[in-house]
Amino acid sequence: MLDEIIAAFATPVGSSGLQVLRVAGPGSAELVDKIFNFGPLPDFNKKRAIRSERRIAKLKGYQAAFGYLHDINDINKPLDQVVITKFVKGKSYTGEEQVEISLHGGAALRKETLDLVLRAGARLAEAGEFTKWAFINGKMDLSQAEAVMGIIEADTYRQHQAALRHLQGETAEKLQGVKERVYELLSALEVDIEYPEYEDFALQEELINSNIDFVLETLDKVVKSNKKGEVLREGLQLVLVGEPNVGKSSILNALSGEDRAIVTDIAGTTRDSIELKIDLGGIPLTLYDTAGIRETEDPIERLGVERSKELLNKADLLFLVLTPKIKSELEEEIDKFLRLSAGDRDYYIVLNKLDISGDHYSNLDSWEYLKKLKEEDKHFKGYLSVSASTGEAIEDLKDLVINYYENLSGSGANDLVLTSKRQQHLIESAFEVFKTIDQDRSILPNDILAAALRQGLELLSEITGENVSENMLDDIFSRFCIGK
Ligand SMILES: Nc1nc2c(c(=O)[nH]1)N(C=O)[C@@H](CNc1ccc(C(=O)N[C@@H](CCC(=O)O)C(=O)O)cc1)CN2
Ligand SMILES: Nc1nc2c(ncn2[C@@H]2O[C@H](COP(=O)(O)OP(=O)(O)OP(=O)(O)O)[C@@H](O)[C@H]2O)c(=O)[nH]1
Ligand SMILES: [Mg+2]
């Protein structure tokens, strides 16, 4: 439990209607009573205000009060008209006694108020300290504390939904199911170690098999969804590539709904690559428009072409943009780009300028070349004809990206997705430990197996914070903002 009073604004600097100052720790209410009087601001013309009999310290939890802030023990020096919310010890976000002051917005008022509560006896809270106390006081586990940060940082719907599910305790629940199976395995082994002569061998073997299978299957699913988590954390990197003038910049503009990149009918318009972050169906997407790749004498364009090639290797996903040509020429162009991308990036072929394609894009489904590509290249995800000019099929193009994201985990759309890098590392390490156990269990003695199971358990427990070091906690919470 806290043994001092901490304070910080929970709202950011900047103009806003209101700002909220949080005060937490034993005696918070009494501290605020020194700087708060119930009732309206003192009348400007009257000499002396009247000290109300009412006290924040006497309020019950979740009660609010209206009044004004004033200098320490001087009700005639007002700062602002405010609303106060009281939380009693044990029943608050932090689990500590907590008082929140809801003030008007404003930079001057912010400084004066913070200064006032510090003079009244509080100290400035550290980054993430309120949430750290919520964790220490058992109000939430570490995966939920990280979820709070996830909610604060979420820019898109899917980022928010993932964080909210963690805050609802999904991670801990899923891991609990796994941990219970591991405990069962441990006790089975212990019986075996202590009473080897009594064991019912067949029964034991079946229990061990089914539990190991459950653990591996569950962890495998979570590990497979890690790419999705990385995308939610860092954005899906989508690079538009192709020859000059095929309409890459036009597609960037159409996808983002912004007139961001310059479009002209001059080949070689885009010289430097353009990076644009957008929210596509709730997925954070970073779009890269690149200089059209061709042999060129222009030194500036040549540098741009080099950048385009570098970006190919940074992408999660490529859109190879092509325009109407006879099929043999298209095939040649596709081959050329596949050679450039080292063949290890997922890609879609986007056939642009559908509006003027004549019959170039008709009967694509019977195009043998595409069928062969689909069979032979697992990175080829499909093709689509669009028109960036008329907007035709641009919504379908967006759906391709959403589908691609959905299928990243290879399993259900509703599976648990870990978004914290820390948690992803831990789950991967635990998965490796259990895989090794599974592979070597016929040759390893039981006491070594038991030690390995405990090691796996420890890694899983670190995710929810049952055994983390002080340093680890400081590292996690220091990434929060002050006031959270
Ligand atoms: N004014 C205000 N709004 C806020 C917060 C806050 O701290 N203050 N929150 C902070 O981020 C979030 C809400 N989180 C909260 C979580 C727990 C409790 C709380 O009082 N928990 C008690 C009682 C539970 C119950 O009655 O069921 C407890 O856990 O014992 C309050 C807020 C978002 N909005
Ligand atoms: N008819 C038609 N014209 C298009 C379409 N998309 C782009 N264009 C035109 O094609 C020309 C080139 O478009 P850009 O978007 O600049 O092409 P780019 O691939 O970015 O070209 P570089 O930057 O030079 O590599 C412009 O005149 C566009 O108006 C389309 O769907 N239909
Ligand atoms: Mg361009």
XYZ file of C-alpha atoms and ligand atoms in Angstrom:
551
model
C 0.000 0.000 0.000
C 1.057 3.566 -0.655
C 2.401 5.398 2.406
C 2.425 8.873 0.873
C 0.155 10.961 -1.307
C 0.816 11.174 -5.028
C -0.730 13.605 -7.480
C -0.729 14.243 -11.227
C -2.962 15.450 -14.001
C -4.654 12.580 -15.822
C -5.387 14.777 -18.836
C -2.825 16.132 -21.300
C -1.458 19.639 -21.649
C -3.344 21.650 -24.231
C -6.592 23.480 -24.493
C -9.602 21.550 -23.256
C -12.869 22.218 -21.524
C -11.844 20.370 -18.394
C -8.746 18.835 -16.851
C -8.599 16.196 -14.136
C -6.107 16.134 -11.295
C -5.729 12.825 -9.518
C -4.656 12.565 -5.902
C -4.115 9.123 -4.345
C -2.808 7.660 -1.110
C -3.716 7.680 2.590
C -5.042 11.072 3.671
C -5.825 12.295 0.150
C -9.253 13.499 1.249
C -7.850 15.433 4.199
C -5.238 16.978 1.965
C -7.895 18.167 -0.465
C -10.012 19.513 2.395
C -7.188 22.016 3.045
C -7.610 23.474 -0.434
C -11.314 22.993 -1.164
C -14.474 24.616 0.161
C -17.970 23.265 -0.553
C -20.356 25.673 -2.262
C -20.117 28.570 -4.738
C -17.105 30.828 -5.267
C -16.924 33.631 -2.717
C -18.802 36.723 -3.864
C -16.364 39.188 -5.419
C -17.748 42.169 -3.467
C -17.991 40.523 -0.073
C -14.986 40.701 2.218
C -15.065 37.213 3.707
C -16.288 33.826 2.502
C -17.780 31.273 4.895
C -16.058 27.959 5.549
C -18.528 25.133 4.929
C -19.002 22.402 7.536
C -18.881 19.704 4.884
C -15.675 17.739 4.233
C -14.349 15.513 1.419
C -13.031 13.212 4.147
C -16.635 12.605 5.254
C -17.951 11.720 1.796
C -18.649 8.126 0.902
C -16.994 6.492 -2.083
C -18.208 7.523 -5.558
C -19.780 10.696 -4.180
C -19.153 13.994 -5.916
C -18.933 17.473 -4.467
C -19.233 20.939 -5.933
C -17.121 23.785 -4.610
C -13.958 25.750 -5.264
C -10.218 25.320 -4.844
C -8.401 27.920 -2.772
C -4.965 28.551 -1.359
C -3.949 26.395 1.602
C -6.302 27.092 4.512
C -7.331 30.418 2.944
C -10.857 30.243 1.573
C -10.623 33.846 0.401
C -7.980 33.071 -2.248
C -9.902 31.026 -4.853
C -8.322 29.259 -7.882
C -11.226 27.683 -9.704
C -14.723 26.347 -9.441
C -14.451 22.528 -9.468
C -16.160 19.171 -9.074
C -14.582 16.534 -6.861
C -15.007 12.763 -6.917
C -14.209 10.712 -3.851
C -13.000 7.092 -3.819
C -12.455 5.285 -0.540
C -9.511 3.010 0.150
C -9.971 -0.396 -1.487
C -12.613 0.860 -3.889
C -10.834 2.883 -6.514
C -8.761 2.414 -9.646
C -5.549 2.259 -7.610
C -7.105 0.526 -4.605
C -5.912 3.517 -2.579
C -7.951 6.336 -1.114
C -8.324 8.643 -4.106
C -9.686 12.087 -4.838
C -10.090 13.525 -8.296
C -10.476 17.195 -8.996
C -12.205 18.168 -12.183
C -11.146 21.705 -13.094
C -11.559 24.014 -16.034
C -8.934 23.582 -18.754
C -6.080 26.066 -18.986
C -2.308 26.091 -18.692
C -2.028 28.699 -15.931
C -4.607 26.945 -13.782
C -2.845 23.627 -14.348
C 0.456 24.949 -13.004
C -1.106 26.754 -10.057
C -3.174 23.724 -9.030
C -0.312 21.269 -9.237
C 1.841 23.639 -7.255
C -0.970 23.940 -4.680
C -1.397 20.200 -4.080
C 2.359 19.725 -3.879
C 2.583 22.500 -1.270
C -0.329 20.855 0.558
C 1.794 17.705 0.957
C 1.522 15.537 -2.139
C 4.425 14.482 -4.323
C 4.327 14.316 -8.112
C 3.381 10.827 -9.305
C 5.814 8.986 -11.551
C 4.869 7.869 -15.051
C 2.350 5.032 -14.800
C 2.407 5.135 -11.016
C -1.376 5.061 -10.504
C -1.582 1.913 -12.613
C 1.462 0.481 -10.865
C -0.378 0.773 -7.544
C -3.472 -0.793 -9.112
C -1.219 -3.745 -10.011
C 0.539 -3.888 -6.633
C -2.812 -3.696 -4.833
C -4.153 -6.593 -6.893
C -6.721 -4.560 -8.828
C -5.362 -5.889 -12.120
C -2.691 -8.214 -13.453
C 0.209 -7.075 -15.605
C -1.480 -7.971 -18.887
C -4.387 -5.739 -17.873
C -2.048 -2.910 -16.885
C -0.484 -3.154 -20.349
C -4.016 -3.199 -21.784
C -4.730 0.155 -20.118
C -1.758 1.560 -22.011
C -3.018 -0.145 -25.164
C -6.373 1.594 -24.820
C -4.733 4.970 -24.345
C -2.557 4.458 -27.415
C -5.176 2.891 -29.690
C -5.840 4.941 -32.821
C -7.986 2.416 -34.658
C -11.003 0.296 -33.819
C -9.148 -3.001 -33.962
C -6.312 -1.733 -31.775
C -8.890 -0.620 -29.236
C -10.831 -3.892 -29.347
C -7.685 -5.970 -28.810
C -6.669 -3.858 -25.801
C -10.166 -3.965 -24.332
C -10.223 -7.760 -24.475
C -6.969 -7.837 -22.527
C -8.414 -5.427 -19.966
C -11.358 -7.796 -19.611
C -8.898 -10.422 -18.436
C -8.821 -12.604 -21.535
C -5.056 -13.154 -21.424
C -5.035 -14.295 -17.815
C -7.993 -16.596 -18.405
C -6.449 -18.254 -21.449
C -3.139 -18.721 -19.661
C -4.852 -20.077 -16.572
C -6.332 -22.874 -18.685
C -2.857 -23.758 -19.934
C -1.241 -23.497 -16.509
C -3.793 -25.851 -14.958
C -2.874 -28.512 -17.496
C 0.809 -28.037 -16.709
C 0.114 -28.391 -12.968
C -1.698 -31.631 -13.719
C 1.329 -32.829 -15.646
C 3.586 -31.895 -12.765
C 1.555 -33.787 -10.210
C 1.378 -36.803 -12.518
C 5.167 -36.733 -12.736
C 5.542 -36.302 -9.006
C 3.395 -39.347 -8.293
C 5.603 -41.156 -10.732
C 8.780 -39.960 -9.045
C 7.660 -40.859 -5.530
C 5.709 -44.085 -6.105
C 7.009 -45.540 -9.357
C 5.733 -49.025 -8.425
C 2.040 -47.968 -8.021
C 1.534 -46.152 -11.219
C -1.163 -47.160 -13.662
C 1.018 -46.746 -16.680
C -1.543 -46.583 -19.487
C -3.794 -44.105 -17.690
C -0.858 -41.908 -16.818
C 0.399 -41.896 -20.379
C -2.997 -40.864 -21.715
C -3.281 -37.990 -19.250
C 0.177 -36.751 -20.129
C -0.468 -36.953 -23.850
C -3.756 -35.110 -23.759
C -2.400 -32.383 -21.494
C 0.738 -31.801 -23.544
C -1.368 -31.678 -26.698
C -3.702 -29.116 -25.167
C -0.814 -26.918 -24.024
C 0.948 -27.075 -27.390
C -2.196 -26.449 -29.422
C -3.251 -23.478 -27.325
C 0.191 -21.880 -27.320
C 0.664 -22.588 -31.017
C -2.489 -20.608 -31.814
C -1.388 -17.681 -29.678
C 2.123 -17.667 -31.164
C 0.674 -17.796 -34.683
C -1.372 -14.695 -33.947
C 1.748 -12.754 -32.939
C 2.137 -11.296 -36.424
C -1.351 -9.849 -36.071
C -0.337 -8.381 -32.738
C 2.746 -6.847 -34.311
C 0.594 -5.300 -37.025
C -1.751 -3.842 -34.404
C 1.239 -2.463 -32.540
C 3.293 -1.154 -35.446
C 0.970 -0.999 -38.429
C 0.782 -3.131 -41.581
C 3.497 -1.980 -44.003
C 2.005 -1.922 -47.504
C 4.262 -0.900 -50.393
C 2.998 0.072 -53.837
C 5.464 -0.850 -56.564
C 5.445 -0.910 -60.322
C 6.727 0.817 -63.427
C 6.392 4.575 -63.824
C 2.936 5.919 -64.674
C 0.924 2.808 -63.791
C -1.017 4.764 -61.130
C 0.694 3.926 -57.845
C 0.283 7.444 -56.495
C -3.311 7.506 -57.693
C -3.983 4.290 -55.761
C -2.398 5.734 -52.625
C -4.677 8.729 -52.932
C -7.725 6.552 -53.588
C -7.038 4.237 -50.632
C -6.425 7.089 -48.216
C -9.147 9.341 -49.534
C -6.593 12.150 -49.461
C -4.972 14.037 -52.264
C -1.582 13.304 -50.801
C 0.731 12.236 -53.635
C 1.301 14.241 -56.800
C -0.220 12.588 -59.859
C 0.708 13.548 -63.416
C 0.830 11.799 -66.758
C 4.603 12.225 -66.782
C 6.412 8.970 -66.088
C 8.775 9.454 -63.148
C 6.551 11.863 -61.184
C 7.154 10.313 -57.778
C 10.842 10.502 -57.002
C 11.085 10.133 -53.260
C 8.968 7.545 -51.514
C 5.918 8.774 -49.617
C 4.780 7.294 -46.312
C 1.203 7.705 -45.154
C -0.431 6.196 -42.080
C -4.125 5.488 -42.429
C -6.897 3.640 -40.614
C -8.158 1.001 -43.014
C -11.196 -0.797 -41.627
C -9.760 -0.487 -38.126
C -6.313 -1.748 -39.147
C -3.419 0.667 -38.740
C -1.877 0.735 -42.204
C 1.320 2.421 -43.357
C 1.134 2.998 -47.097
C 4.302 3.586 -49.091
C 4.145 5.105 -52.542
C 7.387 4.595 -54.403
C 9.174 5.952 -57.436
C 8.312 3.859 -60.473
C 11.121 1.405 -61.072
C 12.933 1.779 -64.408
C 16.394 2.313 -65.830
C 17.029 6.044 -65.803
C 19.776 8.590 -66.449
C 18.270 11.143 -64.042
C 20.402 10.977 -60.854
C 17.524 12.047 -58.572
C 15.117 9.548 -60.046
C 17.793 6.885 -59.792
C 18.101 7.462 -56.029
C 14.330 7.211 -55.794
C 14.395 3.901 -57.640
C 17.009 2.628 -55.177
C 14.707 3.586 -52.308
C 11.813 1.775 -53.940
C 13.901 -1.382 -54.069
C 14.881 -1.031 -50.415
C 11.258 -0.608 -49.411
C 10.373 -3.849 -51.161
C 12.290 -5.653 -48.460
C 10.688 -3.789 -45.568
C 7.109 -4.470 -46.616
C 4.679 -6.858 -44.983
C 2.704 -6.756 -48.197
C 3.284 -5.512 -51.748
C 0.836 -4.254 -54.320
C 2.422 -4.840 -57.693
C 0.613 -2.319 -59.891
C 0.266 -3.018 -63.612
C -1.654 -1.433 -66.476
C -3.348 -2.764 -69.624
C -0.910 -4.527 -71.901
C -0.909 -7.686 -73.889
C -0.583 -10.660 -71.618
C 2.951 -11.629 -72.591
C 4.152 -8.147 -71.660
C 2.347 -8.307 -68.341
C 3.956 -11.639 -67.616
C 7.353 -10.190 -68.326
C 6.680 -7.247 -66.017
C 5.508 -9.508 -63.192
C 8.607 -11.690 -63.571
C 10.820 -8.648 -63.414
C 9.292 -7.454 -60.130
C 9.333 -10.849 -58.549
C 13.060 -10.991 -59.170
C 13.447 -7.576 -57.500
C 11.621 -8.542 -54.326
C 13.749 -11.601 -53.573
C 10.525 -13.580 -53.724
C 9.945 -13.548 -49.981
C 7.217 -10.911 -49.655
C 3.491 -11.496 -49.851
C 1.968 -9.627 -52.764
C -1.168 -8.897 -54.691
C -1.209 -7.953 -58.335
C -3.280 -4.833 -58.874
C -4.333 -4.232 -62.442
C -5.071 -0.515 -62.618
C -6.820 1.618 -65.269
C -9.652 -0.860 -65.578
C -11.675 1.984 -67.155
C -9.426 2.007 -70.254
C -8.353 -1.598 -70.240
C -10.408 -2.639 -73.251
C -10.438 -6.402 -73.072
C -6.938 -6.680 -71.603
C -8.263 -7.685 -68.180
C -11.112 -9.900 -69.312
C -11.010 -13.632 -68.687
C -8.220 -13.273 -66.179
C -9.528 -16.290 -64.322
C -8.608 -18.443 -67.271
C -5.158 -16.881 -67.572
C -2.886 -19.896 -67.232
C 0.019 -17.793 -66.066
C -1.874 -16.536 -62.981
C -3.108 -20.035 -62.167
C 0.432 -21.318 -62.290
C 1.679 -18.442 -60.144
C -1.020 -19.189 -57.597
C 0.041 -22.822 -57.410
C 3.757 -22.246 -57.345
C 4.221 -19.081 -55.288
C 2.768 -19.101 -51.794
C 3.468 -15.356 -51.537
C 1.085 -14.576 -54.379
C -2.170 -13.722 -52.618
C -4.346 -12.845 -55.594
C -5.127 -10.168 -58.137
C -7.725 -7.494 -58.693
C -8.559 -5.022 -61.446
C -9.385 -1.523 -60.281
C -9.593 2.014 -61.488
C -7.943 4.595 -59.286
C -9.471 7.342 -61.452
C -13.114 6.285 -61.257
C -12.829 4.579 -57.862
C -14.126 1.330 -59.287
C -13.241 -1.684 -57.086
C -11.220 0.457 -54.662
C -13.469 -0.810 -51.845
C -12.655 -4.366 -52.968
C -8.993 -3.455 -52.807
C -9.483 -2.371 -49.185
C -11.250 -5.653 -48.477
C -8.211 -7.515 -49.808
C -6.063 -5.818 -47.174
C -8.571 -6.507 -44.402
C -8.783 -10.157 -45.439
C -5.043 -10.388 -45.575
C -4.852 -9.084 -42.009
C -7.588 -11.445 -40.810
C -5.759 -14.433 -42.242
C -2.377 -13.526 -40.772
C -2.922 -15.779 -37.774
C -4.028 -18.681 -39.909
C -6.838 -19.377 -37.453
C -10.073 -17.832 -36.239
C -10.710 -14.100 -36.338
C -11.783 -14.282 -32.724
C -8.616 -15.741 -31.241
C -6.527 -14.118 -28.561
C -3.982 -11.706 -30.047
C -1.137 -10.545 -27.822
C -0.066 -7.032 -28.707
C 2.673 -6.405 -26.161
C 6.165 -7.266 -27.359
C 7.047 -8.419 -23.854
C 4.140 -10.847 -23.760
C 4.886 -12.101 -27.270
C 8.493 -12.929 -26.320
C 7.356 -14.759 -23.211
C 4.737 -16.833 -24.980
C 7.225 -17.756 -27.715
C 9.810 -18.825 -25.139
C 7.239 -20.860 -23.219
C 6.112 -22.523 -26.450
C 9.721 -23.511 -27.219
C 10.118 -24.999 -23.738
C 6.960 -27.106 -24.054
C 7.881 -28.207 -27.572
C 11.227 -29.446 -26.290
C 9.507 -31.242 -23.430
C 7.189 -32.930 -25.900
C 10.035 -33.998 -28.186
C 12.352 -35.311 -25.485
C 9.988 -36.662 -22.905
C 10.613 -40.315 -23.751
C 14.343 -39.949 -23.181
C 14.452 -37.528 -20.256
C 14.166 -38.576 -16.604
C 11.072 -37.363 -14.760
C 12.870 -34.915 -12.473
C 14.364 -33.102 -15.470
C 10.971 -33.023 -17.162
C 9.430 -31.579 -14.011
C 12.064 -28.849 -13.896
C 11.378 -27.978 -17.527
C 7.627 -27.815 -16.872
C 8.249 -25.423 -14.004
C 10.412 -23.286 -16.247
C 7.562 -23.108 -18.775
C 5.124 -22.197 -16.014
C 7.350 -19.385 -14.846
C 7.495 -17.867 -18.302
C 3.689 -17.983 -18.552
C 3.333 -16.427 -15.104
C 5.550 -13.527 -16.087
C 2.957 -12.496 -18.657
C 0.375 -11.774 -15.995
C 3.082 -10.544 -13.634
C 2.958 -13.216 -10.938
C 6.729 -13.320 -10.888
C 8.364 -10.250 -12.319
C 11.318 -8.328 -11.010
C 11.144 -4.796 -9.639
C 13.221 -3.674 -12.628
C 10.802 -5.212 -15.073
C 7.889 -3.431 -13.400
C 9.696 -0.099 -13.497
C 10.498 -0.655 -17.140
C 6.881 -1.388 -18.015
C 5.284 1.425 -16.057
C 7.819 4.048 -17.080
C 6.442 3.747 -20.601
C 3.092 5.077 -19.372
C 2.386 8.768 -19.245
C 2.394 10.696 -16.005
C -1.110 10.676 -14.555
C -1.996 7.141 -15.685
N -12.931 9.667 -12.979
C -12.341 8.558 -13.393
N -12.709 8.027 -14.552
C -12.091 6.887 -14.993
C -11.067 6.285 -14.244
C -10.699 6.885 -13.007
O -9.789 6.418 -12.296
N -11.366 8.003 -12.622
N -10.446 5.143 -14.745
C -9.157 4.807 -14.461
O -8.366 4.496 -15.303
C -11.168 4.339 -15.706
C -12.198 3.546 -14.948
N -11.549 2.590 -14.134
C -11.872 2.315 -12.833
C -11.584 1.046 -12.348
C -11.953 0.706 -11.079
C -12.592 1.628 -10.271
C -13.066 1.228 -8.926
O -13.589 2.046 -8.172
N -12.919 -0.030 -8.556
C -13.334 -0.557 -7.261
C -14.811 -0.848 -7.223
C -15.279 -1.986 -8.086
C -16.761 -2.257 -7.992
O -17.523 -1.547 -7.360
O -17.121 -3.253 -8.612
C -12.535 -1.780 -6.930
O -11.883 -2.330 -7.827
O -12.551 -2.148 -5.766
C -12.840 2.903 -10.744
C -12.473 3.252 -12.030
C -11.756 5.223 -16.736
N -12.483 6.352 -16.161
N -7.652 6.160 -67.111
C -7.013 6.043 -65.967
N -5.920 6.786 -65.711
C -5.310 6.629 -64.522
C -5.774 5.716 -63.557
N -4.955 5.780 -62.484
C -4.008 6.713 -62.776
N -4.235 7.226 -64.006
C -3.429 8.245 -64.675
O -2.143 7.726 -64.934
C -1.148 8.740 -64.835
C -0.068 8.322 -63.854
O -0.627 8.233 -62.551
P 0.282 8.256 -61.256
O -0.598 7.925 -60.114
O 1.060 9.514 -61.191
O 1.266 7.055 -61.584
P 2.540 6.540 -60.758
O 2.566 5.075 -60.871
O 2.532 7.105 -59.399
O 3.728 7.138 -61.600
P 5.236 7.488 -61.142
O 5.154 8.313 -59.919
O 5.762 8.229 -62.286
O 5.947 6.202 -60.930
C -1.888 10.001 -64.422
O -2.159 10.768 -65.568
C -3.190 9.469 -63.828
O -4.243 10.383 -63.923
C -6.937 4.935 -63.868
O -7.428 4.124 -63.094
N -7.516 5.148 -65.088
Mg 3.793 8.321 -58.441
